Amino acid sequence: MLPASWTESLRRIAALIRRELLTIWRDKRGRTILILPPIMQLFVFSYAATFDLSNAPLAILNEDAGLASRELVARFSASDAFKPMARLTNGVEIKAIIENGDALAVLHIGPTFSRDLASGKTPTIQFIVDGRQSNTALIAMSYVNEIVGDFSREQAARYGRSMAGPQLVTRAWFNSNLETRWFIIPGLVATLTMVVATLTTSMSVARERELGTFEQLLVTPLRPWELFVGKIVGPAIIAFTEGALLAVLGILIFHVPLRGDVALMALGLAVFMLSVTSVGLMISTLTNTQQQAQIASFCVVMPCIILSGLTTPIENMPGWVQALTYLNPLRYVLVINRGVFLQDIPASVAFANLWPMALIGVVTAAMAMRLFRSRMA
Amino acid sequence: MSAGLTFEGLRKTFTGEAGTVTAVDGVSGVIAPGKITGLVGPDAAGKTTLIRMLAGLLVPNAGTITKPPGHVSYMPQKFGLYEDLTVEQNLVLYADLHGLDQKARKETFAKLHGFTGLAPFTDRLAGKLSGGMKQKLGLACTLVVTPEVLLLDEPSVGVDPVSRRELWAMVQQLQNTGIAVLWSTAYLDEAERCDHVMLLHEGTMLFDGAPKDFTARSEGQTWRMALPAKAAEKRELQRAAAALPGVIDSQIQGRALRLVVEKDAPAPTLPGLTAEQIPPRLEDAYLAMLHPPHKPPPIVEHTEEVGSGELIRVHDLTRKFGAFTAVDHLSFEVQRGEIFGLLGPNGAGKSTTFKMLCGLIPASSGEAHVAGFDLRVARADARGRLGYMAQKFAYVGYLSVEQNMRFAAGVYGLSKKEANERVEEAIDAFGLAPYRSSACGLLPLGIKQRMALACAILHRPAILFLDEPTSGVDPVTRHEFWARINAMADAGMTVLVTSHFIDEAEYCDRLAIIYRGKMIGLGSPEEIKAQHDKGGAGLEAAFISLVENYDREHPQ
């Protein structure tokens, strides 16, 4: 049995949390803003932000009349990665078609291709890509290597020649087809949860100030810490539910596998929420209007996303930037989320990412509480 | 002479999330030159919407406006002053906006400085002016170009009685030059002084004519009943009077009751008391016209025994903000069951005092005990024993009446069972059953206020704190509100109320008059009137004389 002062304290906090949830839920506009954009972002990211190349426009200049060259062209046509959009007849046309951006790449087969192949010489083909789109160009080249490699092996077999050197067989673990979605969605679940949690907490006190309801809260017997807890738990519940919804959508619609322990992911998100809502409440304490709070949230959330490894690998960042990422709770929760979705993440790895996040959470919560007390009292 | 401004059949609707609201519904009238026309009505009656249509800021859905050839100037409620500019810079800005040339500018400024008495303050930031001076500057800015029609949207809100009087005198001077003035207000005493009034109620025009013609309608319906000296009985007698057949309204005024009865109703009588007929005021006629239900509200069991004696004890209470002393060594006591008023102009320190006593801000020095708790060490405990109603409706509008009440119960630590019982009880007692599931933000002001009061007393507080509870509220709602407060005080509730509204002060058992951080008067309304208003003109005159005396003795 709890002492009477504790039960009253819990009742007060529960009342506040219920009020926070109801306030957000009963406001039709607020409700729409919270639910719709994250789902839209999930869809947009999943469909648009993909590193897989498909239907890249390809121009073909085949100066060779032989069968082999036609077969090679057919392989390009058959691949999902490329879509032949023009047949060129002269080398001078290459410049224009790349410069205008009509084609991402030009496949140029010289006039002696079939002859060289038949006579045992190593034939060369030219593949010109638009380097202005360096990312896509790199991916295109890896596809080309694969297509040409397959073609060479088959030709070698046909002519009874052995291929020189070892043959590389790659296998991607956890995501065997290296689908970008599988990589992006588990990360998005955490990232969008962060966006929702930061926005709701950061705007909550500012909204009360705008509506004039904050004073009414302050004259209740709510202690500052109770107000603090109520103000972070409500948004955390909303963000958490939202995260769960996004995860379910990812599994059902985008067929991301779920191989690990859901409870572990929930724990990870819960620990993550502590630091995110604390930062949100700090913003809320320091801003006077909802608009200021929104801008401030944006300024916090954007760098966190960039420094998290959501889209670009942390390993590629310069050393001092990598050091910064250790302060970013999103970095850790991404590892846990991806681990739970795509593999059955080992407990040791999970723990190695949980404790730094918990530490950040405790420190930010303490800071937020201090700030909250000093500004509220 | 110009024809003034004429409007015919004006209608304006607003479509929001909750549906379409008709703010102004088929209103016609004339703002005549050389007259002050009062646009009178409670908050949300449609005053601002109408003025904004007349100023050309809103396009009406229907109706026509005929403007005179000259300027129509408009002073909005939240004045268009730049707080970070000085008085002079604000004037220059408006002169620039109107394209006034240098020569005309010099003359106009000199005239306006003299007119407003702002000459000594030209270098002061507008944001640092008092409420009254801000309004004067706002008026000066709208007068940079002499208008033919002057539209003033609630110019006296947030202005203390002294400045109100000056502002009124200024506008009267303008009126004498032939300008047509529209002065909107929620105060009926102000409306009474206008040449012509338009009474707006829920978007329609209740009355359009001279105030005396309106009051004449309820001639013979107003009575005054002198009460015995003992103050404790006055609320009981008021309730008895309110329950008499034919009585529409009863109101305590010092040591007397003011009664409004139905047309041709007999003189109200109570054992041992006699009533004398008195001339009606605008408010009486208003009440008679709206004819509120005169059922006295039931007494809710709302307060727990907290012993007797002093529930608030303040000694040498001081609060400083930097070098500025907002509250300067205040001392007073409030007894159990007393309705105690803190009266004073804006910025006098009454809100700061109020906030300290609610435990919202700490005192710089001095002592305050509230409901037995020392505020220096137990602010949160003290907060648990008091109920609070903010001046502005301070509940989340999206939540239903019931949800807000449940939150109020929970946040004061009531158990689920207690909360259920008390919420049901309060919904019953406050007549909120029809609205229990409605989003409270969309309810009429009167219902909102009932809900706010119900929320404030769910936890049975020892003291009820009311911050300007009925400013901007129509008289029906105001009287109903005070009937409830009176019933509560009779049942032992202690009430602390702040106001700059003299009518509200009449309801108090005792008043502390706060001015420039100090208490310059303390006593019952009758005592204060007797001491400071020799002419018998009422509490407002007493208040003004107190303030003026203080200013004379303590020049700034």
Coordinates of C-alpha atoms in Angstrom, one line a residue, chain A residues 7-8 11-13 15-16 18-19 22-23 26-29 207-208 210-224 376-377, chain B residues 17 355 358 360 362 379-381 383-384 386 388-390 392-396 398-400 403 407 410-415 418 437-439:
Chain A
T7 CA -1.6 7.8 -4.2
E8 CA -2.7 11.4 -4.5
R11 CA -3.9 10.4 -9.2
R12 CA -2.8 13.9 -10.1
I13 CA -0.3 12.7 -12.7
A15 CA -5.4 13.1 -14.5
L16 CA -2.9 15.3 -16.2
R18 CA -5.5 11.8 -19.5
R19 CA -6.0 15.4 -20.1
L22 CA -7.7 13.9 -24.7
T23 CA -6.6 17.4 -25.6
R26 CA -10.2 15.9 -29.4
D27 CA -8.5 18.5 -31.5
K28 CA -9.4 17.4 -35.0
R29 CA -6.6 19.4 -36.7
R207 CA 0.0 26.0 -26.4
E208 CA -1.2 26.2 -22.8
E210 CA -1.3 30.8 -25.8
L211 CA -4.6 29.5 -24.6
G212 CA -4.1 30.9 -21.1
T213 CA -4.7 27.5 -19.5
F214 CA -1.2 27.1 -18.0
E215 CA -1.9 29.3 -15.0
Q216 CA -4.9 27.2 -14.2
L217 CA -2.6 24.2 -14.1
L218 CA -0.1 26.0 -11.9
V219 CA -2.6 26.8 -9.2
T220 CA -3.5 23.1 -8.8
P221 CA -1.5 21.2 -6.2
L222 CA 0.5 19.6 -8.9
R223 CA 4.2 19.7 -7.9
P224 CA 6.6 20.8 -10.6
M376 CA 7.7 27.5 -13.6
A377 CA 8.3 28.4 -10.0
Chain B
E17 CA -14.7 23.7 -37.5
K355 CA -0.7 35.5 -7.6
C358 CA -2.4 31.5 -4.9
L360 CA 1.9 31.0 -8.2
P362 CA 7.0 33.6 -4.2
R379 CA 2.9 26.5 -1.4
A380 CA 1.8 23.3 -3.1
D381 CA -0.2 22.2 0.1
R383 CA -2.8 25.4 -3.5
G384 CA -4.5 22.1 -2.7
L386 CA -8.0 26.7 -2.7
Y388 CA -9.2 29.2 -8.6
M389 CA -11.1 30.8 -11.4
A390 CA -9.1 32.8 -13.9
K392 CA -10.1 34.4 -18.9
F393 CA -11.7 31.0 -19.5
A394 CA -8.8 28.7 -18.8
Y395 CA -10.0 25.2 -19.8
V396 CA -9.1 23.3 -22.8
Y398 CA -11.7 20.8 -27.1
L399 CA -12.6 18.8 -24.0
S400 CA -16.2 18.3 -23.0
Q403 CA -13.9 15.7 -19.2
F407 CA -9.6 16.5 -14.9
G410 CA -8.3 14.2 -10.6
V411 CA -5.7 16.9 -10.5
Y412 CA -6.8 17.7 -6.9
G413 CA -6.2 14.1 -6.0
L414 CA -9.8 12.9 -5.6
S415 CA -10.3 9.1 -5.9
E418 CA -15.2 10.7 -5.0
S437 CA -20.7 16.0 -23.6
S438 CA -20.3 19.3 -25.5
A439 CA -16.8 20.7 -26.2

